[in-house]
Tab-separated table of C-alpha atoms in Angstrom:
chain	number	residue	atom	x	y	z
A	5	UNK	CA	225.346	84.121	-64.038
A	6	UNK	CA	226.956	84.112	-60.585
A	7	UNK	CA	229.544	81.573	-61.776
A	8	UNK	CA	230.329	83.801	-64.775
A	9	UNK	CA	230.942	86.810	-62.544
A	10	UNK	CA	233.192	84.781	-60.254
A	11	UNK	CA	235.090	83.442	-63.276
A	12	UNK	CA	235.476	86.964	-64.677
A	13	UNK	CA	236.875	88.237	-61.359
A	14	UNK	CA	239.213	85.281	-61.188
A	15	UNK	CA	240.483	85.888	-64.727
A	16	UNK	CA	240.946	89.597	-64.066
A	17	UNK	CA	242.874	88.974	-60.872
A	18	UNK	CA	245.070	86.359	-62.545
A	19	UNK	CA	245.889	88.777	-65.366
A	20	UNK	CA	246.867	91.486	-62.889
A	21	UNK	CA	249.059	89.037	-61.002
A	22	UNK	CA	250.918	88.053	-64.156
A	23	UNK	CA	251.506	91.656	-65.236
A	24	UNK	CA	252.645	92.690	-61.769
A	25	UNK	CA	254.960	89.680	-61.494
A	26	UNK	CA	256.636	90.449	-64.822
A	27	UNK	CA	257.042	94.114	-63.941
A	28	UNK	CA	258.872	93.542	-60.673
A	29	UNK	CA	262.466	94.711	-61.000
A	30	UNK	CA	263.738	92.255	-58.416
A	31	UNK	CA	262.675	88.619	-58.288
A	32	UNK	CA	260.035	87.924	-55.655
A	33	UNK	CA	258.199	84.872	-54.508
A	34	UNK	CA	254.758	84.509	-56.071
A	35	UNK	CA	253.144	84.762	-52.627
A	36	UNK	CA	254.804	88.143	-52.064
A	37	UNK	CA	253.551	89.386	-55.426
A	38	UNK	CA	250.032	88.205	-54.626
A	39	UNK	CA	250.000	90.149	-51.370
A	40	UNK	CA	251.069	93.293	-53.171
A	41	UNK	CA	248.564	92.927	-56.020
A	42	UNK	CA	245.639	92.005	-53.782
A	43	UNK	CA	245.863	95.457	-52.197
A	44	UNK	CA	244.782	96.924	-55.544
A	45	UNK	CA	241.619	94.846	-55.920
A	46	UNK	CA	238.389	95.793	-54.179
A	47	UNK	CA	236.484	92.511	-53.850
A	48	UNK	CA	233.429	94.185	-52.341
A	49	UNK	CA	232.902	96.585	-55.233
A	50	UNK	CA	234.485	94.418	-57.916
A	51	UNK	CA	236.782	97.173	-59.117
A	52	UNK	CA	240.481	97.877	-59.425
A	53	UNK	CA	241.896	100.496	-57.068
A	54	UNK	CA	245.076	102.453	-57.701
A	55	UNK	CA	247.166	102.159	-54.555
A	56	UNK	CA	250.753	102.367	-53.423
A	57	UNK	CA	252.828	99.199	-53.109
A	58	UNK	CA	254.268	97.719	-49.933
A	59	UNK	CA	257.761	97.660	-51.480
A	60	UNK	CA	257.878	101.483	-51.503
A	61	UNK	CA	258.058	101.646	-47.716
A	62	UNK	CA	259.709	102.533	-45.444
A	63	UNK	CA	260.592	105.708	-47.293
A	64	UNK	CA	264.319	105.439	-46.618
A	65	UNK	CA	264.302	102.217	-48.649
A	66	UNK	CA	262.104	103.256	-51.603
A	67	UNK	CA	263.557	101.674	-54.764
A	68	UNK	CA	263.497	103.468	-58.119
A	69	UNK	CA	260.454	102.497	-60.218
A	70	UNK	CA	260.839	99.996	-63.047
A	71	UNK	CA	260.906	102.059	-66.254
A	72	UNK	CA	262.533	100.126	-69.084
A	73	UNK	CA	262.261	96.678	-70.607
A	74	UNK	CA	260.125	94.380	-68.485
A	75	UNK	CA	258.472	97.311	-66.692
A	76	UNK	CA	254.705	97.976	-66.602
A	77	UNK	CA	255.247	100.323	-69.585
A	78	UNK	CA	256.771	97.583	-71.750
A	79	UNK	CA	253.363	96.483	-73.036
A	80	UNK	CA	251.150	97.217	-76.022
A	81	UNK	CA	248.234	98.386	-73.868
A	82	UNK	CA	248.744	100.412	-70.689
A	83	UNK	CA	246.494	101.195	-67.727
A	84	UNK	CA	245.925	104.631	-66.257
A	85	UNK	CA	247.147	103.526	-62.824
A	86	UNK	CA	250.731	102.652	-63.786
A	87	UNK	CA	251.442	106.290	-64.619
A	88	UNK	CA	250.195	107.424	-61.208
A	89	UNK	CA	252.177	104.698	-59.480
A	90	UNK	CA	255.333	105.671	-61.374
A	91	UNK	CA	254.799	109.332	-60.416
A	92	UNK	CA	254.469	108.655	-56.698
A	93	UNK	CA	257.267	106.095	-56.546
A	94	UNK	CA	259.610	108.388	-58.472
A	95	UNK	CA	258.805	111.259	-56.081
A	96	UNK	CA	259.435	109.011	-53.091
A	97	UNK	CA	262.684	107.799	-54.618
A	98	UNK	CA	264.085	111.280	-55.332
A	99	UNK	CA	263.101	112.458	-51.829
A	100	UNK	CA	264.327	109.387	-49.930
A	101	UNK	CA	266.994	110.273	-47.364
A	102	UNK	CA	270.568	109.534	-48.395
A	103	UNK	CA	272.695	110.597	-45.466
A	104	UNK	CA	271.599	114.062	-44.365
A	105	UNK	CA	269.903	115.002	-47.636
A	106	UNK	CA	267.183	113.661	-49.923
A	107	UNK	CA	268.569	111.870	-52.974
A	108	UNK	CA	267.810	114.702	-55.409
A	109	UNK	CA	270.104	117.063	-53.491
A	110	UNK	CA	273.120	114.767	-53.173
A	111	UNK	CA	274.640	115.909	-56.523
A	112	UNK	CA	275.485	112.336	-57.548
A	113	UNK	CA	272.680	110.565	-59.422
A	114	UNK	CA	270.882	113.884	-59.870
A	115	UNK	CA	272.574	117.282	-60.225
A	116	UNK	CA	271.354	120.865	-60.015
A	117	UNK	CA	271.459	122.794	-63.285
A	118	UNK	CA	270.591	126.233	-64.595
A	119	UNK	CA	267.628	126.886	-66.883
A	120	UNK	CA	270.132	126.383	-69.724
A	121	UNK	CA	271.152	122.960	-68.377
A	122	UNK	CA	274.591	124.003	-67.157
A	123	UNK	CA	275.729	122.456	-63.838
A	124	UNK	CA	275.305	124.830	-60.880
A	125	UNK	CA	278.336	125.490	-58.690
A	126	UNK	CA	277.276	124.597	-55.171
A	127	UNK	CA	277.985	127.008	-52.321
A	128	UNK	CA	279.599	126.090	-49.020
A	129	UNK	CA	277.160	125.265	-46.238
A	130	UNK	CA	274.139	124.994	-48.556
A	131	UNK	CA	272.447	122.047	-50.266
A	132	UNK	CA	270.831	124.037	-53.083
A	133	UNK	CA	271.500	127.346	-54.856
A	134	UNK	CA	268.566	129.660	-55.582
A	135	UNK	CA	268.780	132.416	-58.191
A	136	UNK	CA	265.520	132.090	-60.141
A	137	UNK	CA	262.197	133.677	-59.129
A	138	UNK	CA	260.482	134.047	-62.513
A	139	UNK	CA	257.523	131.814	-63.364
A	140	UNK	CA	256.707	130.356	-66.770
A	141	UNK	CA	254.852	132.679	-69.118
A	142	UNK	CA	255.645	135.807	-71.086
A	143	UNK	CA	254.457	138.155	-68.306
A	144	UNK	CA	257.289	137.103	-65.989
A	145	UNK	CA	255.118	136.427	-62.962
A	146	UNK	CA	256.693	136.444	-59.510
A	147	UNK	CA	254.879	134.573	-56.757
A	148	UNK	CA	254.820	135.958	-53.219
A	149	UNK	CA	253.481	134.380	-50.057
A	150	UNK	CA	250.518	135.447	-47.961
A	151	UNK	CA	251.830	137.708	-45.129
A	152	UNK	CA	249.017	136.546	-42.846
A	153	UNK	CA	250.217	132.930	-42.978
A	154	UNK	CA	252.694	133.885	-40.269
A	155	UNK	CA	251.283	136.996	-38.638
A	156	UNK	CA	254.329	137.493	-36.376
A	157	UNK	CA	256.403	138.250	-39.466
A	158	UNK	CA	253.656	139.931	-41.468
A	159	UNK	CA	255.812	139.884	-44.567
A	160	UNK	CA	255.399	138.528	-48.090
A	161	UNK	CA	258.315	136.350	-49.245
A	162	UNK	CA	259.291	135.596	-52.841
A	163	UNK	CA	259.130	131.988	-54.053
A	164	UNK	CA	262.350	130.642	-55.623
A	165	UNK	CA	262.990	127.749	-58.017
A	166	UNK	CA	265.690	125.176	-58.658
A	167	UNK	CA	266.119	122.692	-61.539
A	168	UNK	CA	267.727	119.264	-61.354
A	169	UNK	CA	268.455	116.542	-63.936
A	170	UNK	CA	269.555	112.923	-63.892
A	171	UNK	CA	273.054	112.124	-65.101
A	172	UNK	CA	271.448	110.013	-67.856
A	173	UNK	CA	269.689	113.048	-69.270
A	174	UNK	CA	272.723	115.296	-68.806
A	175	UNK	CA	274.997	112.915	-70.707
A	176	UNK	CA	272.431	112.501	-73.485
A	177	UNK	CA	272.084	116.282	-73.793
A	178	UNK	CA	275.840	116.644	-74.285
A	179	UNK	CA	275.785	113.967	-76.999
A	180	UNK	CA	272.834	115.607	-78.773
A	181	UNK	CA	274.522	119.007	-78.597
A	182	UNK	CA	277.706	117.682	-80.184
A	183	UNK	CA	275.759	115.872	-82.906
A	184	UNK	CA	273.731	119.004	-83.718
A	185	UNK	CA	276.829	121.198	-83.759
A	186	UNK	CA	278.717	118.851	-86.102
A	187	UNK	CA	275.789	118.446	-88.476
A	188	UNK	CA	275.546	114.694	-87.822
A	189	UNK	CA	272.089	115.379	-86.417
A	190	UNK	CA	269.893	117.853	-88.328
A	191	UNK	CA	267.973	120.492	-86.375
A	192	UNK	CA	264.753	118.776	-87.448
A	193	UNK	CA	265.007	115.198	-86.219
A	194	UNK	CA	263.231	112.310	-84.465
A	195	UNK	CA	265.682	111.692	-81.632
A	196	UNK	CA	264.345	111.070	-78.125
A	197	UNK	CA	265.832	111.158	-74.644
A	198	UNK	CA	266.489	107.657	-73.253
A	199	UNK	CA	264.626	105.869	-70.471
A	200	UNK	CA	265.842	107.214	-67.121
A	201	UNK	CA	266.060	110.814	-68.297
A	202	UNK	CA	264.673	112.985	-65.519
A	203	UNK	CA	264.008	116.660	-64.863
A	204	UNK	CA	262.901	118.100	-61.541
A	205	UNK	CA	261.754	121.628	-60.884
A	206	UNK	CA	261.378	122.553	-57.226
A	207	UNK	CA	259.796	125.568	-55.530
A	208	UNK	CA	261.180	126.969	-52.270
A	209	UNK	CA	260.574	129.843	-49.892
A	210	UNK	CA	262.410	131.408	-46.963
A	211	UNK	CA	261.344	129.408	-43.892
A	212	UNK	CA	260.650	132.707	-42.095
A	213	UNK	CA	257.399	132.857	-44.075
A	214	UNK	CA	256.107	129.924	-42.010
A	215	UNK	CA	255.363	129.826	-38.270
A	216	UNK	CA	257.392	127.473	-36.095
A	217	UNK	CA	254.432	125.226	-35.327
A	218	UNK	CA	253.872	124.646	-39.072
A	219	UNK	CA	257.517	124.316	-40.088
A	220	UNK	CA	257.616	120.738	-38.832
A	221	UNK	CA	255.263	119.856	-41.698
A	222	UNK	CA	257.674	121.074	-44.410
A	223	UNK	CA	260.948	119.710	-45.683
A	224	UNK	CA	263.551	122.269	-44.579
A	225	UNK	CA	267.117	122.683	-45.816
A	226	UNK	CA	269.725	125.414	-46.227
A	227	UNK	CA	269.836	127.270	-49.528
A	228	UNK	CA	272.336	129.759	-50.865
A	229	UNK	CA	270.051	132.565	-52.083
A	230	UNK	CA	271.618	135.048	-54.469
A	231	UNK	CA	271.833	138.638	-53.251
A	232	UNK	CA	270.762	141.732	-55.151
A	233	UNK	CA	274.310	142.250	-56.426
A	234	UNK	CA	273.886	139.078	-58.501
A	235	UNK	CA	277.242	137.741	-57.338
A	236	UNK	CA	277.144	136.864	-53.650
A	237	UNK	CA	274.885	134.536	-51.680
A	238	UNK	CA	273.311	134.346	-48.250
A	239	UNK	CA	272.709	130.947	-46.674
A	240	UNK	CA	269.077	130.768	-45.627
A	241	UNK	CA	266.755	128.114	-44.217
A	242	UNK	CA	264.137	127.343	-46.872
A	243	UNK	CA	261.008	125.206	-47.063
A	244	UNK	CA	260.115	123.030	-50.054
A	245	UNK	CA	256.702	123.912	-51.497
A	246	UNK	CA	256.275	121.872	-54.665
A	247	UNK	CA	258.000	119.697	-57.227
A	248	UNK	CA	257.627	118.702	-60.877
A	249	UNK	CA	258.829	115.152	-61.563
A	250	UNK	CA	259.314	114.724	-65.321
A	251	UNK	CA	260.756	111.494	-66.667
A	252	UNK	CA	261.067	109.160	-69.663
A	253	UNK	CA	259.863	105.566	-69.374
A	254	UNK	CA	259.638	102.756	-71.933
A	255	UNK	CA	257.380	103.724	-74.870
A	256	UNK	CA	256.909	107.292	-73.565
A	257	UNK	CA	259.640	109.574	-74.964
A	258	UNK	CA	257.274	112.533	-74.455
A	259	UNK	CA	258.054	112.233	-70.703
A	260	UNK	CA	255.511	111.721	-67.936
A	261	UNK	CA	254.858	115.161	-66.446
A	262	UNK	CA	253.922	114.717	-62.778
A	263	UNK	CA	253.537	117.381	-60.104
A	264	UNK	CA	253.406	117.520	-56.297
A	265	UNK	CA	252.405	120.219	-53.816
A	266	UNK	CA	252.485	120.763	-50.064
A	267	UNK	CA	248.976	120.384	-48.688
A	268	UNK	CA	248.808	123.863	-47.110
A	269	UNK	CA	249.454	125.971	-50.217
A	270	UNK	CA	246.024	126.931	-51.550
A	271	UNK	CA	242.446	125.689	-52.029
A	272	UNK	CA	240.952	124.190	-55.176
A	273	UNK	CA	238.493	126.227	-57.200
A	274	UNK	CA	234.941	125.008	-56.575
A	275	UNK	CA	233.194	125.005	-59.934
A	276	UNK	CA	229.761	124.407	-58.428
A	277	UNK	CA	229.891	127.563	-56.315
A	278	UNK	CA	232.142	129.434	-58.780
A	279	UNK	CA	234.608	130.342	-56.041
A	280	UNK	CA	237.770	129.372	-54.197
A	281	UNK	CA	237.631	129.634	-50.432
A	282	UNK	CA	239.409	128.740	-47.214
A	283	UNK	CA	238.467	129.173	-43.566
A	284	UNK	CA	242.152	129.298	-42.571
A	285	UNK	CA	245.226	131.138	-43.829
A	286	UNK	CA	247.120	129.263	-46.560
A	287	UNK	CA	250.653	130.073	-47.683
A	288	UNK	CA	249.368	131.494	-50.992
A	289	UNK	CA	245.750	132.313	-50.087
A	290	UNK	CA	244.305	134.600	-47.444
A	291	UNK	CA	241.293	133.148	-45.647
A	292	UNK	CA	237.977	134.045	-47.213
A	293	UNK	CA	236.876	133.521	-50.794
A	294	UNK	CA	237.359	134.796	-54.319
A	295	UNK	CA	235.660	134.253	-57.629
A	296	UNK	CA	236.936	134.440	-61.186
A	297	UNK	CA	240.527	134.515	-62.452
A	298	UNK	CA	241.909	137.595	-60.677
A	299	UNK	CA	243.855	135.517	-58.141
A	300	UNK	CA	245.748	133.605	-60.850
A	301	UNK	CA	246.226	136.404	-63.389
A	302	UNK	CA	249.479	138.383	-63.417
A	303	UNK	CA	250.014	141.955	-64.595
A	304	UNK	CA	253.373	142.294	-66.339
A	305	UNK	CA	256.162	143.836	-64.237
A	306	UNK	CA	253.728	144.683	-61.464
A	307	UNK	CA	251.716	142.154	-59.432
A	308	UNK	CA	248.783	139.742	-59.647
A	309	UNK	CA	245.404	141.331	-60.262
A	310	UNK	CA	244.420	140.053	-56.810
A	311	UNK	CA	247.406	139.275	-54.548
A	312	UNK	CA	247.350	136.369	-52.071
A	313	UNK	CA	244.377	134.638	-53.672
A	314	UNK	CA	246.135	131.932	-55.683
A	315	UNK	CA	244.358	128.587	-56.061
A	316	UNK	CA	244.448	125.350	-58.020
A	317	UNK	CA	242.063	125.855	-60.925
A	318	UNK	CA	241.162	122.150	-61.104
A	319	UNK	CA	241.685	119.575	-58.369
A	320	UNK	CA	244.333	117.085	-59.552
A	321	UNK	CA	244.330	118.941	-62.880
A	322	UNK	CA	241.113	117.146	-63.877
A	323	UNK	CA	238.851	119.558	-65.796
A	324	UNK	CA	235.278	119.960	-64.607
A	325	UNK	CA	232.336	122.297	-65.052
A	326	UNK	CA	229.594	123.300	-62.635
A	327	UNK	CA	227.677	120.195	-63.692
A	328	UNK	CA	230.455	117.584	-63.597
A	329	UNK	CA	233.491	116.292	-65.474
A	330	UNK	CA	234.251	117.706	-68.911
A	331	UNK	CA	234.056	115.273	-71.782
A	332	UNK	CA	237.708	114.914	-72.778
A	333	UNK	CA	240.200	112.408	-74.180
A	334	UNK	CA	240.631	110.965	-70.665
A	335	UNK	CA	238.103	108.659	-69.025
A	336	UNK	CA	236.597	110.118	-65.868
A	337	UNK	CA	235.998	109.706	-63.002
A	338	UNK	CA	238.376	106.730	-63.155
A	339	UNK	CA	241.467	108.922	-63.540
A	340	UNK	CA	240.384	111.334	-60.770
A	341	UNK	CA	239.542	108.449	-58.434
A	342	UNK	CA	242.887	106.780	-59.062
A	343	UNK	CA	244.770	109.937	-58.088
A	344	UNK	CA	242.709	110.306	-54.930
A	345	UNK	CA	243.134	106.616	-54.070
A	346	UNK	CA	246.895	106.572	-54.435
A	347	UNK	CA	247.282	109.829	-52.478
A	348	UNK	CA	245.332	108.348	-49.574
A	349	UNK	CA	247.252	105.093	-49.791
A	350	UNK	CA	250.686	106.762	-49.737
A	351	UNK	CA	249.759	109.124	-46.892
A	352	UNK	CA	248.755	106.162	-44.723
A	353	UNK	CA	252.150	104.524	-45.249
A	354	UNK	CA	254.482	107.514	-44.976
A	355	UNK	CA	255.844	108.359	-41.533
A	356	UNK	CA	258.081	111.321	-42.331
A	357	UNK	CA	257.623	114.952	-43.380
A	358	UNK	CA	256.778	113.954	-46.962
A	359	UNK	CA	253.348	112.765	-45.842
A	360	UNK	CA	252.375	116.448	-45.984
A	361	UNK	CA	252.820	116.566	-49.771
A	362	UNK	CA	250.312	115.281	-52.307
A	363	UNK	CA	250.324	114.255	-55.954
A	364	UNK	CA	248.373	116.753	-58.051
A	365	UNK	CA	248.300	114.676	-61.218
A	366	UNK	CA	250.371	113.990	-64.323
A	367	UNK	CA	250.001	114.078	-68.081
A	368	UNK	CA	251.326	111.912	-70.936
A	369	UNK	CA	250.127	110.853	-74.404
A	370	UNK	CA	248.674	107.625	-75.728
A	371	UNK	CA	251.421	105.664	-77.477
A	372	UNK	CA	249.909	102.196	-77.024
A	373	UNK	CA	250.907	99.767	-79.762
A	374	UNK	CA	253.398	102.104	-81.440
A	375	UNK	CA	257.032	101.347	-82.203
A	376	UNK	CA	259.723	103.780	-80.962
A	377	UNK	CA	259.930	105.251	-84.462
A	378	UNK	CA	256.156	105.709	-84.581
A	379	UNK	CA	256.168	107.296	-81.124
A	380	UNK	CA	258.706	109.922	-82.203
A	381	UNK	CA	256.793	110.570	-85.422
A	382	UNK	CA	253.561	110.996	-83.465
A	383	UNK	CA	255.118	113.530	-81.093
A	384	UNK	CA	256.426	115.634	-83.987
A	385	UNK	CA	253.229	115.342	-86.038
A	386	UNK	CA	251.104	116.495	-83.102
A	387	UNK	CA	253.237	119.619	-82.785
A	388	UNK	CA	251.701	122.334	-80.638
A	389	UNK	CA	248.500	120.284	-80.366
A	390	UNK	CA	250.216	117.550	-78.345
A	391	UNK	CA	248.347	118.665	-75.204
A	392	UNK	CA	244.909	118.971	-76.822
A	393	UNK	CA	242.209	117.522	-74.551
A	394	UNK	CA	239.262	117.077	-76.914
A	395	UNK	CA	237.749	113.559	-77.054
A	396	UNK	CA	239.659	112.497	-80.160
A	397	UNK	CA	243.046	113.696	-78.869
A	398	UNK	CA	246.086	111.796	-77.572
A	399	UNK	CA	246.729	113.485	-74.222
A	400	UNK	CA	246.004	111.399	-71.141
A	401	UNK	CA	245.910	111.946	-67.387
A	402	UNK	CA	245.402	115.375	-65.819
A	403	UNK	CA	244.477	117.445	-68.843
A	404	UNK	CA	244.835	120.789	-67.077
A	405	UNK	CA	247.903	119.721	-65.138
A	406	UNK	CA	249.632	122.554	-63.244
A	407	UNK	CA	251.330	123.371	-59.945
A	408	UNK	CA	249.989	126.307	-57.945
A	409	UNK	CA	253.543	127.237	-56.865
A	410	UNK	CA	255.056	127.161	-60.374
A	411	UNK	CA	252.309	127.774	-62.944
A	412	UNK	CA	250.258	130.023	-60.693
A	413	UNK	CA	249.525	132.484	-63.481
A	414	UNK	CA	249.416	130.120	-66.471
A	415	UNK	CA	246.748	127.645	-65.345
A	416	UNK	CA	244.634	129.116	-68.119
A	417	UNK	CA	245.182	131.662	-70.877
A	418	UNK	CA	241.539	132.750	-70.918
A	419	UNK	CA	240.417	136.184	-69.712
A	420	UNK	CA	237.179	134.983	-68.142
A	421	UNK	CA	236.544	131.782	-66.235
A	422	UNK	CA	233.338	131.243	-68.200
A	423	UNK	CA	235.417	130.968	-71.399
A	424	UNK	CA	237.320	127.884	-70.223
A	425	UNK	CA	236.263	124.717	-72.038
A	426	UNK	CA	237.680	121.458	-73.389
A	427	UNK	CA	239.068	123.183	-76.496
A	428	UNK	CA	241.339	125.612	-74.631
A	429	UNK	CA	242.537	123.726	-71.558
A	430	UNK	CA	246.117	124.429	-70.515
A	431	UNK	CA	248.669	121.860	-69.372
A	432	UNK	CA	252.416	121.108	-69.437
A	433	UNK	CA	252.259	120.307	-73.164
A	434	UNK	CA	250.825	123.752	-73.933
A	435	UNK	CA	254.384	125.075	-73.702
A	436	UNK	CA	256.470	121.890	-73.742
A	437	UNK	CA	255.945	120.648	-77.272
A	438	UNK	CA	258.265	119.362	-80.042
A	439	UNK	CA	258.707	122.835	-81.545
A	440	UNK	CA	261.949	124.539	-80.493
A	441	UNK	CA	262.360	128.232	-79.694
A	442	UNK	CA	263.677	128.658	-83.258
A	443	UNK	CA	260.827	126.599	-84.790
A	444	UNK	CA	262.747	123.390	-85.510
A	445	UNK	CA	260.984	120.157	-84.588
A	446	UNK	CA	262.079	117.125	-82.560
A	447	UNK	CA	260.913	115.198	-79.477
A	448	UNK	CA	264.051	116.397	-77.664
A	449	UNK	CA	262.808	119.998	-77.784
A	450	UNK	CA	260.043	119.094	-75.322
A	451	UNK	CA	262.651	119.976	-72.727
A	452	UNK	CA	262.996	123.753	-72.488
A	453	UNK	CA	266.242	123.529	-70.558
A	454	UNK	CA	267.711	121.405	-73.337
A	455	UNK	CA	266.459	123.835	-75.981
A	456	UNK	CA	268.092	126.693	-74.040
A	457	UNK	CA	271.274	124.591	-73.712
A	458	UNK	CA	271.433	124.264	-77.501
A	459	UNK	CA	270.767	127.947	-78.071
A	460	UNK	CA	273.520	128.836	-75.585
A	461	UNK	CA	275.986	126.627	-77.466
A	462	UNK	CA	274.995	128.474	-80.647
A	463	UNK	CA	276.078	131.744	-79.042
A	464	UNK	CA	272.683	133.080	-77.973
A	465	UNK	CA	272.655	135.118	-74.754
A	466	UNK	CA	270.274	134.380	-71.886
A	467	UNK	CA	268.337	137.532	-72.768
A	468	UNK	CA	267.950	136.419	-76.392
A	469	UNK	CA	266.824	132.928	-75.335
A	470	UNK	CA	264.302	134.367	-72.884
A	471	UNK	CA	262.863	136.554	-75.636
A	472	UNK	CA	262.545	133.544	-77.965
A	473	UNK	CA	260.836	131.562	-75.221
A	474	UNK	CA	258.511	134.464	-74.405
A	475	UNK	CA	257.534	134.823	-78.052
A	476	UNK	CA	256.710	131.128	-78.330
A	477	UNK	CA	254.602	131.171	-75.166
A	478	UNK	CA	252.881	134.372	-76.230
A	479	UNK	CA	251.855	132.793	-79.537
A	480	UNK	CA	250.486	129.741	-77.740
A	481	UNK	CA	248.499	131.809	-75.227
A	482	UNK	CA	247.038	133.930	-78.023
A	483	UNK	CA	246.117	130.811	-79.976
A	484	UNK	CA	244.382	129.211	-76.978
A	485	UNK	CA	242.402	132.401	-76.388
A	486	UNK	CA	240.930	132.053	-79.854
A	487	UNK	CA	239.514	128.601	-79.049
A	488	UNK	CA	236.040	129.277	-77.702
C-alpha cells in the first residue's frame, strides 16, 4: 500500500513536470523547471498547492503569461490553478514598471479608451485621464470614500474609473466593426476576440482622501480629472484602488474575468455572524459593524442606503452560507484555498507597492474538450445564463465575483440578504453575456465597450447607448430577483 502511494505521488509529480515544461514560453533547463514545479507540491500533505512562480520576480522583469498554443490552456482538460496563475501574472505584467510608469499606462502595448472604445486623448503632465464616476447598474451608483479614513481632511471623495485595452483587442474591434457595417459579418454571429485581447478597468481616487502615512502603500500617479464644465481638466495626484483584468486565452473566448483590490478598502461580510465589521477605519467602511445589504444598496440619483459601509459580500467571490460553502458548479474549498495560497505566495515575493493589492478571484466557463467552433456555440447557447452557478452549470471560479470599488452596489440584486442563494448569485457574466444591447447574439458582445463602440458607429448617442445598457441590466436584475 505504501509503495502504491509513493508510486501515485511520483506519477502525479511527473505529470505536473511535463505539463509545466511544455507550457513554458521560453526554453528552460529541466532542472530549472523542476525547481519551479516543486514549489507547487506539498509533500507533507500530499496535495497540490497553487503558488506563484519564481520566473515572475522581480516585478520589474515579470514576463507576460503564456496564453496561446503551447500554453497551460492548450489542453483538453484544465486545472483550476492555471486560471489563478494567469490572473496574477497578467496583473503583475500590466503593473510592471516601464520607465516611470507601469506598463498599462505607457500607451504603447495598452491604450486608454472611453466606455465606447475610442482612444482617449492624453493630457499634458498626466498619465491617465479621468472623466467617469458612474458604476455599473441601472441606478447609476456613485461611490464615495469614508471621510474618517483621513480625519485631517474629513471629506468624502468620489471614486473615478479608467478603461484600457490591448492593441490586439483594439485592432480586432476595428475589423469587426467594418465587417458588421459592410454586412460581411451578420449582427448574429459566432466570432470571438483573439488570444491576447485584454480589457482593464481601474478605480482611482484623489490621494487627498488618504493620510500621508498610508499613501506609501498605494500606487500613486498624476491624473487629469475633468472639471465640472466638462471640457477642462485639473492635474491631481490619485491613488489606485482596484483593477479588473479581463483577457482571452487559448480555448477561452469568453475571457477570464479577474479582479484585484487594495487591501485597505473594506472588510468581507461574515456569514456566520451575519455582519461586516472592522476595528479600524477603511477607505470605504467606517469602523464598527453593519448587517444586511444597506451598505451595498444604492438609491437612484441620491446615495447608498447606508453610506460608508461598503463591503465585499463574499471573500474572493466564493459563495458561502452561515453553515459553509454553497453547493455550486465549482469545487470548494479547493478553489478558495488556491486563491488564498497564491495571494500569500505572491505577497511574500513582491517588494514594491503592489504587495498591498490582492487577487479577489476570477470567473470563466468550462470549455474543456471543445473545439473553437463549439466554444463559440456554447457561449451563445448559454445566453444570459452563462454565469449561472447551480451544480449543473458551466461557470467556474469565483461565482459571485465582484470588486468592492467597481461593483459596490451590484454584488447582488436581491432585496434581503436572506434571499441570496445559488440560483441568484451575481457575477461578471450577469451583465457581460453574449446578448448585445440591441438583443443580437455573439461572443464578441461579452465586451460592453465593444458593444457601445458598434452602437456609436451606427449613429447612436452616448445617452441612447446608456439607456439601452440600463434596460438590459434592469431586465437581468429583475430576473435574478425572481429566482428564490
